[in-house]
């Protein structure tokens, strides 16, 4: 076998294994697999992996850094939907707006305005999620506290070129993720009273996707379970 077909077999196996986990979690929760979007997080992996994933039927891929994300989106020919998941500096928002389809990590009005200008300039529509942070002990983390959601959400809803998609969170490291995911789903219910179309609940990664499906997540962001362990980056 060539290196390419080896990698294809690896990714197919990782994907099948991840799909089995999602199917099991859906069965346990009485949910339909069709109500869940799997976003395969390809950060640190090459564009060739994204091409293989596209060939295996994956549509949604996630990246967390610019310009790595933009370089890959440019290189990959398969028509993927690009999800931007990472902390985003305001001065990079315009560039990200040119290739991202969804931005999961919107946590301040300044960033909303920069993404809006970028989307308008590119003639594109960008779906934005408000990132919520439940870890009050670490003020450096990305995301808004629950009380801050509505200000950012309203700004997205009013911004030209942007669509308010819903909410996202990353469970605090080392905590039981379940109460946080349940909390996010409750907050989503509140958000939908004002914004009925903001139905996305983005929660759950390789380590906690079952808990996210149980809580009611609509979007899972899964890297390692599909692609393998990443080499350490930072
Ligand atoms: C890397 C990353 C993921 C995927 O994490 P895995 O543990 O590889 O599944 C999900 N969400 C965000 C925001 C990430 O940065």
Coordinates of C-alpha atoms and ligand atoms in Angstrom, one line a residue:
X1 CA 0.0 0.0 0.0
X2 CA 1.1 3.6 -0.6
X3 CA 1.4 6.1 2.2
X4 CA -1.8 7.7 0.9
X5 CA -3.9 4.6 1.1
X6 CA -2.5 3.8 4.6
X7 CA -3.7 7.2 5.8
X8 CA -7.0 6.8 4.1
X9 CA -7.5 3.5 5.9
X10 CA -6.5 5.2 9.2
X11 CA -8.9 8.0 8.8
X12 CA -11.7 5.7 7.6
X13 CA -11.2 3.6 10.8
X14 CA -11.1 6.7 13.0
X15 CA -14.3 8.0 11.4
X16 CA -16.1 4.7 11.8
X17 CA -15.0 4.4 15.4
X18 CA -16.2 8.0 16.1
X19 CA -19.5 7.3 14.3
X20 CA -20.0 4.2 16.5
X21 CA -19.5 6.4 19.6
X22 CA -22.0 8.9 18.3
X23 CA -24.5 6.2 17.4
X24 CA -24.2 4.7 20.8
X25 CA -24.7 8.1 22.5
X26 CA -27.7 8.8 20.3
X27 CA -29.3 5.5 21.1
X28 CA -28.7 6.1 24.9
X29 CA -30.3 9.5 24.6
X30 CA -33.2 8.6 22.3
X31 CA -31.9 11.1 19.7
X32 CA -31.5 10.8 15.9
X33 CA -28.0 10.9 14.4
X34 CA -29.5 13.2 11.8
X35 CA -29.9 15.9 14.4
X36 CA -26.2 16.0 15.0
X37 CA -23.4 17.6 12.9
X38 CA -20.0 16.1 13.2
X39 CA -17.3 18.7 12.7
X40 CA -13.9 17.0 12.2
X41 CA -11.2 19.2 13.7
X42 CA -8.2 19.0 11.4
X43 CA -5.9 21.6 13.1
X44 CA -2.2 20.6 12.8
X45 CA -3.1 18.0 10.2
X46 CA -2.2 18.6 6.5
X47 CA -4.6 19.6 3.7
X48 CA -4.2 16.1 2.2
X49 CA -6.0 14.7 5.3
X50 CA -8.9 17.1 4.6
X51 CA -9.1 15.9 1.0
X52 CA -9.3 12.3 2.2
X53 CA -12.0 13.2 4.7
X54 CA -13.9 14.9 2.0
X55 CA -13.6 11.8 -0.1
X56 CA -14.9 9.8 2.9
X57 CA -18.0 11.9 3.0
X58 CA -17.1 14.5 5.7
X59 CA -18.5 18.0 4.9
X60 CA -17.7 19.9 8.1
X61 CA -14.1 20.6 9.2
X62 CA -12.8 22.7 12.0
X63 CA -9.6 24.8 12.4
X64 CA -8.5 27.0 15.3
X65 CA -5.8 29.2 13.9
X66 CA -5.3 31.8 11.3
X67 CA -3.4 31.7 8.9
X68 CA -3.1 27.8 9.0
X69 CA -6.9 27.6 8.5
X70 CA -6.9 29.9 5.5
X71 CA -4.0 28.2 3.9
X72 CA -5.8 24.9 4.1
X73 CA -9.1 26.2 3.0
X74 CA -7.3 27.6 -0.1
X75 CA -5.5 24.4 -0.8
X76 CA -8.3 21.9 -0.4
X77 CA -10.4 21.5 -3.5
X78 CA -13.2 19.4 -2.0
X79 CA -16.2 21.7 -1.2
X80 CA -15.9 21.6 2.6
X81 CA -17.8 23.8 5.2
X82 CA -15.0 25.5 7.2
X83 CA -15.6 26.1 11.0
X84 CA -13.3 28.5 12.8
X85 CA -13.1 27.4 16.5
X86 CA -10.2 29.3 18.0
X87 CA -9.5 32.6 19.8
X88 CA -9.6 35.3 17.1
X89 CA -7.8 38.6 17.1
X90 CA -9.9 41.5 15.8
X91 CA -7.3 42.4 13.2
X92 CA -7.5 38.9 11.7
X93 CA -11.3 38.7 11.5
X94 CA -11.5 40.2 8.0
X95 CA -9.2 37.5 6.6
X96 CA -11.1 34.7 8.4
X97 CA -14.4 36.0 7.1
X98 CA -13.2 35.3 3.5
X99 CA -13.0 31.5 4.0
X100 CA -14.9 30.5 7.2
X101 CA -18.5 29.5 6.9
X102 CA -19.1 29.4 10.7
X103 CA -17.2 31.0 13.5
X104 CA -17.8 29.2 16.9
X105 CA -15.6 31.6 19.0
X106 CA -17.3 35.0 19.0
X107 CA -17.1 36.5 22.4
X108 CA -17.1 40.3 22.1
X109 CA -18.9 43.1 20.2
X110 CA -15.6 44.4 18.7
X111 CA -15.1 41.0 17.0
X112 CA -18.7 41.0 15.8
X113 CA -18.1 44.3 14.1
X114 CA -14.8 43.2 12.5
X115 CA -16.4 39.9 11.2
X116 CA -19.3 41.9 9.8
X117 CA -17.1 44.3 7.9
X118 CA -15.1 41.3 6.6
X119 CA -18.1 39.3 5.5
X120 CA -19.6 42.4 3.7
X121 CA -16.3 43.1 2.0
X122 CA -16.1 39.5 0.8
X123 CA -19.8 39.4 -0.2
X124 CA -20.3 36.4 2.1
X125 CA -22.6 35.4 4.9
X126 CA -21.0 34.1 8.1
X127 CA -22.8 32.1 10.8
X128 CA -21.5 33.1 14.2
X129 CA -21.9 31.3 17.6
X130 CA -21.4 33.0 20.9
X131 CA -18.7 31.2 22.9
X132 CA -19.8 30.8 26.5
X133 CA -17.3 30.3 29.3
X134 CA -18.2 28.5 32.6
X135 CA -14.8 28.7 34.2
X136 CA -15.0 31.8 36.5
X137 CA -11.7 30.8 38.1
X138 CA -9.7 31.6 34.9
X139 CA -10.4 35.1 33.6
X140 CA -8.0 34.5 30.7
X141 CA -10.2 31.9 29.0
X142 CA -12.0 32.7 25.8
X143 CA -15.8 33.2 25.9
X144 CA -18.4 35.3 27.7
X145 CA -20.0 34.5 31.0
X146 CA -23.6 33.5 30.7
X147 CA -24.8 37.1 31.6
X148 CA -22.9 38.4 28.7
X149 CA -24.5 36.3 26.0
X150 CA -27.3 38.5 25.0
X151 CA -25.2 41.6 24.3
X152 CA -23.0 39.6 21.9
X153 CA -25.9 37.7 20.4
X154 CA -28.0 40.8 19.7
X155 CA -24.9 42.4 18.1
X156 CA -24.5 39.4 15.8
X157 CA -28.2 39.3 14.9
X158 CA -28.1 43.0 13.9
X159 CA -24.8 42.9 12.0
X160 CA -24.9 42.9 8.2
X161 CA -23.3 39.8 6.7
X162 CA -23.7 37.8 9.9
X163 CA -26.3 35.2 11.0
X164 CA -26.7 34.3 14.7
X165 CA -26.3 30.5 14.8
X166 CA -26.4 29.7 18.5
X167 CA -24.0 28.9 21.3
X168 CA -20.7 27.1 21.8
X169 CA -18.6 26.0 24.8
X170 CA -15.5 24.1 25.7
X171 CA -15.9 22.3 29.1
X172 CA -13.4 23.4 31.7
X173 CA -10.5 21.0 31.8
X174 CA -10.7 18.4 34.5
X175 CA -14.4 19.2 35.4
X176 CA -17.3 16.8 34.8
X177 CA -18.5 18.2 31.5
X178 CA -22.2 17.2 32.0
X179 CA -23.4 20.1 34.2
X180 CA -21.7 22.6 31.9
X181 CA -23.3 21.1 28.7
X182 CA -26.7 21.0 30.5
X183 CA -26.3 24.6 31.4
X184 CA -25.4 25.5 27.8
X185 CA -28.5 23.8 26.6
X186 CA -30.7 25.7 29.1
X187 CA -29.0 29.0 28.0
X188 CA -29.8 28.0 24.4
X189 CA -33.5 27.7 25.3
X190 CA -33.3 31.3 26.7
X191 CA -31.5 32.6 23.6
X192 CA -34.1 31.0 21.3
X193 CA -37.0 33.0 23.0
X194 CA -35.5 36.1 21.3
X195 CA -33.8 34.4 18.4
X196 CA -35.8 31.4 17.4
X197 CA -33.4 30.4 14.5
X198 CA -30.3 30.3 16.7
X199 CA -30.6 26.6 17.3
X200 CA -27.0 25.5 17.2
X201 CA -25.5 24.1 20.4
X202 CA -21.8 23.4 19.8
X203 CA -20.3 21.2 22.6
X204 CA -18.4 18.0 22.9
X205 CA -14.9 17.0 21.8
X206 CA -13.1 13.6 21.6
X207 CA -13.1 13.2 25.4
X208 CA -16.7 14.2 26.1
X209 CA -18.9 13.7 23.0
X210 CA -21.2 11.3 24.7
X211 CA -22.0 13.8 27.5
X212 CA -22.6 16.5 24.8
X213 CA -25.1 14.2 22.9
X214 CA -26.8 13.3 26.1
X215 CA -27.2 17.0 27.0
X216 CA -28.6 17.9 23.5
X217 CA -25.7 19.3 21.6
X218 CA -26.3 19.8 17.8
X219 CA -22.6 20.1 16.8
X220 CA -19.7 18.0 18.0
X221 CA -16.1 19.1 17.4
X222 CA -14.0 16.0 17.2
X223 CA -10.3 15.9 16.3
X224 CA -8.2 13.2 17.9
X225 CA -10.9 10.5 17.8
X226 CA -10.9 10.7 14.0
X227 CA -7.3 11.8 13.1
X228 CA -5.2 10.4 16.0
X229 CA -3.2 12.2 18.7
X230 CA -1.8 15.5 17.7
X231 CA 1.8 16.3 18.2
X232 CA 2.1 18.9 21.0
X233 CA 1.9 22.5 19.6
X234 CA 2.4 25.0 22.4
Ligands
LIG1 C1 -9.0 21.1 19.1 C2 -10.3 21.5 19.4 C3 -11.4 20.5 19.4 C4 -11.1 19.1 19.2 O1 -10.5 18.5 20.2 P1 -10.2 16.9 20.2 O2 -9.8 16.6 21.7 O3 -9.0 16.7 19.3 O4 -11.4 16.2 19.8 C5 -12.7 21.0 19.7 N1 -12.9 22.3 19.9 C6 -12.0 23.2 20.0 C7 -12.4 24.6 20.3 C8 -10.7 22.9 19.7 O5 -9.7 23.8 19.7

